[in-house]
């Protein structure tokens, strides 16, 4: 199996447009952490879902790079409930958003 990658051009722009379809918006918090955030139902509760690079130093800019996502209580945005690392943005969408529709 090869690791061929489709040349998407500006990958950061592709990521932003892809995530906008799921109502994510870019955020930088008071600690200088960068991530995309949306509200969604997760395990029967309303949460804030945050997606970024592992160190949150910048927004994801590589469609094929590893991404981190964290689930936070919507009423207590500093309280993380769970988190996960995904192989890339496509794995994240498949595992988080495609699972919603299955």
mmCIF file with all atom_site columns, C-alpha atoms in Angstrom:
data_model
loop_
_atom_site.group_PDB
_atom_site.id
_atom_site.type_symbol
_atom_site.label_atom_id
_atom_site.label_alt_id
_atom_site.label_comp_id
_atom_site.label_asym_id
_atom_site.label_entity_id
_atom_site.label_seq_id
_atom_site.pdbx_PDB_ins_code
_atom_site.Cartn_x
_atom_site.Cartn_y
_atom_site.Cartn_z
_atom_site.occupancy
_atom_site.B_iso_or_equiv
_atom_site.pdbx_formal_charge
_atom_site.auth_seq_id
_atom_site.auth_comp_id
_atom_site.auth_asym_id
_atom_site.auth_atom_id
_atom_site.pdbx_PDB_model_num
ATOM 1   C CA . UNK A 1 1   ? 0.000   0.000  0.000  1.00 0.00 ? 1   UNK A CA 1
ATOM 2   C CA . UNK A 1 2   ? 1.316   3.435  -0.864 1.00 0.00 ? 2   UNK A CA 1
ATOM 3   C CA . UNK A 1 3   ? 0.934   6.618  1.115  1.00 0.00 ? 3   UNK A CA 1
ATOM 4   C CA . UNK A 1 4   ? -0.181  8.763  -1.795 1.00 0.00 ? 4   UNK A CA 1
ATOM 5   C CA . UNK A 1 5   ? -1.637  12.090 -0.802 1.00 0.00 ? 5   UNK A CA 1
ATOM 6   C CA . UNK A 1 6   ? -3.907  14.193 -2.953 1.00 0.00 ? 6   UNK A CA 1
ATOM 7   C CA . UNK A 1 7   ? -2.426  17.701 -3.449 1.00 0.00 ? 7   UNK A CA 1
ATOM 8   C CA . UNK A 1 8   ? -5.120  19.893 -1.870 1.00 0.00 ? 8   UNK A CA 1
ATOM 9   C CA . UNK A 1 9   ? -3.196  23.159 -2.197 1.00 0.00 ? 9   UNK A CA 1
ATOM 10  C CA . UNK A 1 10  ? -3.569  25.386 0.879  1.00 0.00 ? 10  UNK A CA 1
ATOM 11  C CA . UNK A 1 11  ? -4.319  22.692 3.441  1.00 0.00 ? 11  UNK A CA 1
ATOM 12  C CA . UNK A 1 12  ? -5.052  25.135 6.270  1.00 0.00 ? 12  UNK A CA 1
ATOM 13  C CA . UNK A 1 13  ? -7.812  26.694 4.156  1.00 0.00 ? 13  UNK A CA 1
ATOM 14  C CA . UNK A 1 14  ? -9.195  23.235 3.303  1.00 0.00 ? 14  UNK A CA 1
ATOM 15  C CA . UNK A 1 15  ? -9.279  22.343 7.006  1.00 0.00 ? 15  UNK A CA 1
ATOM 16  C CA . UNK A 1 16  ? -11.043 25.589 7.882  1.00 0.00 ? 16  UNK A CA 1
ATOM 17  C CA . UNK A 1 17  ? -13.702 25.032 5.198  1.00 0.00 ? 17  UNK A CA 1
ATOM 18  C CA . UNK A 1 18  ? -14.168 21.374 6.116  1.00 0.00 ? 18  UNK A CA 1
ATOM 19  C CA . UNK A 1 19  ? -14.631 22.186 9.794  1.00 0.00 ? 19  UNK A CA 1
ATOM 20  C CA . UNK A 1 20  ? -16.916 25.153 9.036  1.00 0.00 ? 20  UNK A CA 1
ATOM 21  C CA . UNK A 1 21  ? -19.353 22.627 7.562  1.00 0.00 ? 21  UNK A CA 1
ATOM 22  C CA . UNK A 1 22  ? -19.566 21.171 11.091 1.00 0.00 ? 22  UNK A CA 1
ATOM 23  C CA . UNK A 1 23  ? -19.910 24.656 12.664 1.00 0.00 ? 23  UNK A CA 1
ATOM 24  C CA . UNK A 1 24  ? -16.368 24.852 14.060 1.00 0.00 ? 24  UNK A CA 1
ATOM 25  C CA . UNK A 1 25  ? -14.820 28.268 14.539 1.00 0.00 ? 25  UNK A CA 1
ATOM 26  C CA . UNK A 1 26  ? -11.179 29.124 15.185 1.00 0.00 ? 26  UNK A CA 1
ATOM 27  C CA . UNK A 1 27  ? -10.419 30.191 18.762 1.00 0.00 ? 27  UNK A CA 1
ATOM 28  C CA . UNK A 1 28  ? -7.388  31.399 20.684 1.00 0.00 ? 28  UNK A CA 1
ATOM 29  C CA . UNK A 1 29  ? -7.907  31.326 24.446 1.00 0.00 ? 29  UNK A CA 1
ATOM 30  C CA . UNK A 1 30  ? -6.411  33.379 27.280 1.00 0.00 ? 30  UNK A CA 1
ATOM 31  C CA . UNK A 1 31  ? -3.477  30.918 27.499 1.00 0.00 ? 31  UNK A CA 1
ATOM 32  C CA . UNK A 1 32  ? -2.568  31.470 23.847 1.00 0.00 ? 32  UNK A CA 1
ATOM 33  C CA . UNK A 1 33  ? -3.839  28.023 22.816 1.00 0.00 ? 33  UNK A CA 1
ATOM 34  C CA . UNK A 1 34  ? -5.200  27.728 19.273 1.00 0.00 ? 34  UNK A CA 1
ATOM 35  C CA . UNK A 1 35  ? -7.982  25.318 18.301 1.00 0.00 ? 35  UNK A CA 1
ATOM 36  C CA . UNK A 1 36  ? -11.260 24.951 16.437 1.00 0.00 ? 36  UNK A CA 1
ATOM 37  C CA . UNK A 1 37  ? -14.366 24.669 18.612 1.00 0.00 ? 37  UNK A CA 1
ATOM 38  C CA . UNK A 1 38  ? -18.005 23.667 18.222 1.00 0.00 ? 38  UNK A CA 1
ATOM 39  C CA . UNK A 1 39  ? -20.868 22.484 20.423 1.00 0.00 ? 39  UNK A CA 1
ATOM 40  C CA . UNK A 1 40  ? -22.157 18.974 19.920 1.00 0.00 ? 40  UNK A CA 1
ATOM 41  C CA . UNK A 1 41  ? -23.876 16.106 21.684 1.00 0.00 ? 41  UNK A CA 1
ATOM 42  C CA . UNK A 1 42  ? -21.366 13.551 22.950 1.00 0.00 ? 42  UNK A CA 1
ATOM 43  C CA . UNK A 1 43  ? -22.347 10.519 25.003 1.00 0.00 ? 43  UNK A CA 1
ATOM 44  C CA . UNK A 1 44  ? -25.730 12.092 25.696 1.00 0.00 ? 44  UNK A CA 1
ATOM 45  C CA . UNK A 1 45  ? -24.521 15.476 26.901 1.00 0.00 ? 45  UNK A CA 1
ATOM 46  C CA . UNK A 1 46  ? -23.832 18.869 25.371 1.00 0.00 ? 46  UNK A CA 1
ATOM 47  C CA . UNK A 1 47  ? -20.090 19.479 25.111 1.00 0.00 ? 47  UNK A CA 1
ATOM 48  C CA . UNK A 1 48  ? -17.584 21.804 23.543 1.00 0.00 ? 48  UNK A CA 1
ATOM 49  C CA . UNK A 1 49  ? -15.446 19.849 21.098 1.00 0.00 ? 49  UNK A CA 1
ATOM 50  C CA . UNK A 1 50  ? -12.011 21.379 20.534 1.00 0.00 ? 50  UNK A CA 1
ATOM 51  C CA . UNK A 1 51  ? -9.692  20.311 17.738 1.00 0.00 ? 51  UNK A CA 1
ATOM 52  C CA . UNK A 1 52  ? -6.085  21.353 17.341 1.00 0.00 ? 52  UNK A CA 1
ATOM 53  C CA . UNK A 1 53  ? -2.494  20.267 17.099 1.00 0.00 ? 53  UNK A CA 1
ATOM 54  C CA . UNK A 1 54  ? -1.199  18.205 20.026 1.00 0.00 ? 54  UNK A CA 1
ATOM 55  C CA . UNK A 1 55  ? 0.482   21.224 21.658 1.00 0.00 ? 55  UNK A CA 1
ATOM 56  C CA . UNK A 1 56  ? -2.250  23.749 20.693 1.00 0.00 ? 56  UNK A CA 1
ATOM 57  C CA . UNK A 1 57  ? 0.443   26.181 19.544 1.00 0.00 ? 57  UNK A CA 1
ATOM 58  C CA . UNK A 1 58  ? -1.320  26.784 16.220 1.00 0.00 ? 58  UNK A CA 1
ATOM 59  C CA . UNK A 1 59  ? -4.322  25.707 14.202 1.00 0.00 ? 59  UNK A CA 1
ATOM 60  C CA . UNK A 1 60  ? -3.925  22.477 12.229 1.00 0.00 ? 60  UNK A CA 1
ATOM 61  C CA . UNK A 1 61  ? -2.437  23.171 8.789  1.00 0.00 ? 61  UNK A CA 1
ATOM 62  C CA . UNK A 1 62  ? -1.762  19.641 7.515  1.00 0.00 ? 62  UNK A CA 1
ATOM 63  C CA . UNK A 1 63  ? -4.638  17.450 6.311  1.00 0.00 ? 63  UNK A CA 1
ATOM 64  C CA . UNK A 1 64  ? -2.534  14.345 6.901  1.00 0.00 ? 64  UNK A CA 1
ATOM 65  C CA . UNK A 1 65  ? -0.992  15.313 10.238 1.00 0.00 ? 65  UNK A CA 1
ATOM 66  C CA . UNK A 1 66  ? -2.032  14.066 13.653 1.00 0.00 ? 66  UNK A CA 1
ATOM 67  C CA . UNK A 1 67  ? -4.747  16.099 15.430 1.00 0.00 ? 67  UNK A CA 1
ATOM 68  C CA . UNK A 1 68  ? -5.950  16.211 19.010 1.00 0.00 ? 68  UNK A CA 1
ATOM 69  C CA . UNK A 1 69  ? -9.540  16.699 20.125 1.00 0.00 ? 69  UNK A CA 1
ATOM 70  C CA . UNK A 1 70  ? -10.877 17.337 23.585 1.00 0.00 ? 70  UNK A CA 1
ATOM 71  C CA . UNK A 1 71  ? -14.404 17.231 24.941 1.00 0.00 ? 71  UNK A CA 1
ATOM 72  C CA . UNK A 1 72  ? -15.288 19.846 27.543 1.00 0.00 ? 72  UNK A CA 1
ATOM 73  C CA . UNK A 1 73  ? -18.428 20.313 29.620 1.00 0.00 ? 73  UNK A CA 1
ATOM 74  C CA . UNK A 1 74  ? -20.456 23.031 27.858 1.00 0.00 ? 74  UNK A CA 1
ATOM 75  C CA . UNK A 1 75  ? -21.429 24.606 31.192 1.00 0.00 ? 75  UNK A CA 1
ATOM 76  C CA . UNK A 1 76  ? -17.856 24.393 32.591 1.00 0.00 ? 76  UNK A CA 1
ATOM 77  C CA . UNK A 1 77  ? -15.533 25.113 29.623 1.00 0.00 ? 77  UNK A CA 1
ATOM 78  C CA . UNK A 1 78  ? -12.384 24.470 31.689 1.00 0.00 ? 78  UNK A CA 1
ATOM 79  C CA . UNK A 1 79  ? -13.527 20.951 32.680 1.00 0.00 ? 79  UNK A CA 1
ATOM 80  C CA . UNK A 1 80  ? -12.201 18.391 30.190 1.00 0.00 ? 80  UNK A CA 1
ATOM 81  C CA . UNK A 1 81  ? -14.251 15.202 30.058 1.00 0.00 ? 81  UNK A CA 1
ATOM 82  C CA . UNK A 1 82  ? -12.130 13.206 27.617 1.00 0.00 ? 82  UNK A CA 1
ATOM 83  C CA . UNK A 1 83  ? -9.672  13.609 24.781 1.00 0.00 ? 83  UNK A CA 1
ATOM 84  C CA . UNK A 1 84  ? -8.271  11.625 21.873 1.00 0.00 ? 84  UNK A CA 1
ATOM 85  C CA . UNK A 1 85  ? -5.594  11.804 19.204 1.00 0.00 ? 85  UNK A CA 1
ATOM 86  C CA . UNK A 1 86  ? -6.568  11.073 15.598 1.00 0.00 ? 86  UNK A CA 1
ATOM 87  C CA . UNK A 1 87  ? -4.193  10.121 12.780 1.00 0.00 ? 87  UNK A CA 1
ATOM 88  C CA . UNK A 1 88  ? -5.405  13.048 10.638 1.00 0.00 ? 88  UNK A CA 1
ATOM 89  C CA . UNK A 1 89  ? -8.344  15.368 10.042 1.00 0.00 ? 89  UNK A CA 1
ATOM 90  C CA . UNK A 1 90  ? -10.156 12.745 7.953  1.00 0.00 ? 90  UNK A CA 1
ATOM 91  C CA . UNK A 1 91  ? -9.959  10.168 10.759 1.00 0.00 ? 91  UNK A CA 1
ATOM 92  C CA . UNK A 1 92  ? -11.280 12.811 13.165 1.00 0.00 ? 92  UNK A CA 1
ATOM 93  C CA . UNK A 1 93  ? -14.301 13.597 10.963 1.00 0.00 ? 93  UNK A CA 1
ATOM 94  C CA . UNK A 1 94  ? -14.988 9.892  10.435 1.00 0.00 ? 94  UNK A CA 1
ATOM 95  C CA . UNK A 1 95  ? -14.715 8.988  14.129 1.00 0.00 ? 95  UNK A CA 1
ATOM 96  C CA . UNK A 1 96  ? -16.509 12.003 15.572 1.00 0.00 ? 96  UNK A CA 1
ATOM 97  C CA . UNK A 1 97  ? -18.978 13.262 12.989 1.00 0.00 ? 97  UNK A CA 1
ATOM 98  C CA . UNK A 1 98  ? -19.714 10.280 10.762 1.00 0.00 ? 98  UNK A CA 1
ATOM 99  C CA . UNK A 1 99  ? -20.433 8.245  13.900 1.00 0.00 ? 99  UNK A CA 1
ATOM 100 C CA . UNK A 1 100 ? -23.208 10.763 14.736 1.00 0.00 ? 100 UNK A CA 1
ATOM 101 C CA . UNK A 1 101 ? -25.081 9.854  11.559 1.00 0.00 ? 101 UNK A CA 1
ATOM 102 C CA . UNK A 1 102 ? -24.592 6.076  11.748 1.00 0.00 ? 102 UNK A CA 1
#
